[in-house]
CSV table of C-alpha atoms in Angstrom, one decimal:
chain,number,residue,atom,x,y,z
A,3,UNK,CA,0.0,0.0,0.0
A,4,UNK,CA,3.0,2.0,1.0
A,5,UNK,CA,4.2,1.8,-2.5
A,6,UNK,CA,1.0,3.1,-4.1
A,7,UNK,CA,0.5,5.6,-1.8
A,8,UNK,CA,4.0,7.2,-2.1
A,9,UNK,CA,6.0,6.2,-5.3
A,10,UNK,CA,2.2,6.0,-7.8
A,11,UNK,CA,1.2,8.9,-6.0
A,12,UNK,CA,-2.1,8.3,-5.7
A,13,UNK,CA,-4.4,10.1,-3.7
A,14,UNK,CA,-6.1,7.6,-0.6
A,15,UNK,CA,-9.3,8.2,-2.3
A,16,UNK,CA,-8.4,7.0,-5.9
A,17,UNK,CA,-6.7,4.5,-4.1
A,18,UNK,CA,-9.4,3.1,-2.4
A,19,UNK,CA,-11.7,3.1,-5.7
A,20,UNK,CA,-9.4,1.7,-7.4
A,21,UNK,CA,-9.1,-1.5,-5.1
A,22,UNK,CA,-12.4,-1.3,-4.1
A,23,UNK,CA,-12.5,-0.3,-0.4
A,24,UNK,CA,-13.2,2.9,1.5
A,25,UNK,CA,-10.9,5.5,2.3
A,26,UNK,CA,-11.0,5.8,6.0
A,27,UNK,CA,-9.7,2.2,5.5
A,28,UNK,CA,-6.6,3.0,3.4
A,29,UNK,CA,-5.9,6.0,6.0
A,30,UNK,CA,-6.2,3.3,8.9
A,31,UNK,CA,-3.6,1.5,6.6
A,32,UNK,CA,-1.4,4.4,6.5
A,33,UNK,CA,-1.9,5.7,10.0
A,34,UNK,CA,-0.6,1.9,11.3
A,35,UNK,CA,-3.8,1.5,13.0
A,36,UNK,CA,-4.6,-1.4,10.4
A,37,UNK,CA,-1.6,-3.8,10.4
A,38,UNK,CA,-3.2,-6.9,7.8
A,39,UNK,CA,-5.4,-6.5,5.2
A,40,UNK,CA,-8.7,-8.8,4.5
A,41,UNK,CA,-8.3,-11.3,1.7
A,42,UNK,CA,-9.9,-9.7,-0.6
A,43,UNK,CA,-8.3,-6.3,-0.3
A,44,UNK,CA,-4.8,-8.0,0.2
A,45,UNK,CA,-5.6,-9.5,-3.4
A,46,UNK,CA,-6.4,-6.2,-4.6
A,47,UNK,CA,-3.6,-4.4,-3.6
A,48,UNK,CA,-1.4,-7.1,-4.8
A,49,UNK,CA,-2.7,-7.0,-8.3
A,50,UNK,CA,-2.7,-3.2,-8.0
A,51,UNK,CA,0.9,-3.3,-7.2
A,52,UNK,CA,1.7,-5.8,-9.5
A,53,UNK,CA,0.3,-3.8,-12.3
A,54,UNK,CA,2.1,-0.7,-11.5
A,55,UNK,CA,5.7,-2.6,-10.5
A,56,UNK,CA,6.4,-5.1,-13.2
A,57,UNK,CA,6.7,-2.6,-15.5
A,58,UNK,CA,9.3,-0.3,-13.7
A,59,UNK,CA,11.8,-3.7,-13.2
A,60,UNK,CA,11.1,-4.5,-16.8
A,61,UNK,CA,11.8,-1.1,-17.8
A,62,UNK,CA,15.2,-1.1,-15.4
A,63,UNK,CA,16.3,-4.3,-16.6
A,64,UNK,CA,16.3,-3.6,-20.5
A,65,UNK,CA,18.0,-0.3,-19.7
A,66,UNK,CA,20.4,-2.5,-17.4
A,67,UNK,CA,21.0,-4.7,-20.3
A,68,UNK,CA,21.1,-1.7,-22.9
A,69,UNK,CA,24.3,-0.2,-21.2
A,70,UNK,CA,26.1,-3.3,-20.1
A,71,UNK,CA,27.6,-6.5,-22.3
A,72,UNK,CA,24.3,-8.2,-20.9
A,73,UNK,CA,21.8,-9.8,-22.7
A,74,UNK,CA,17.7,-9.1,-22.8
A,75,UNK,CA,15.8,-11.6,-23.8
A,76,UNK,CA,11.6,-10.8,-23.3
């Protein structure tokens, strides 16, 4: 959630939309109050992360591989 939060910079509102909970829920997340998520929000924030990760370490490994003698394959 951290990483949503902070690096997406997303709002806890159009956080919350987008994985389908309320925002006084993502604030308890933030404020520590709320330590583990439900299943199904856990699976939503995983995807959400997912989603928005993947293509950042893709991205860093092809420009990894772009200025080194390493090789890409996708």
């Amino acid at each position: 959630m951290k990483f949503l939060l902070t690096q997406m910079e997303e709002s806890a509102r159009s956080l919350a939309e987008r994985v389908g909970t309320s925002t006084r829920t993502i604030e308890r997340y933030r404020a520590g109050k709320l330590k583990k998520p439900q299943k199904r929000l856990q699976a939503a924030l995983v995807e959400a992360t997912e989603s928005e990760w993947q293509p950042q370490v893709r991205a860093r490994a092809r420009e990894q591989a772009s200025t080194s003698n390493g090789m890409m394959v996708e």
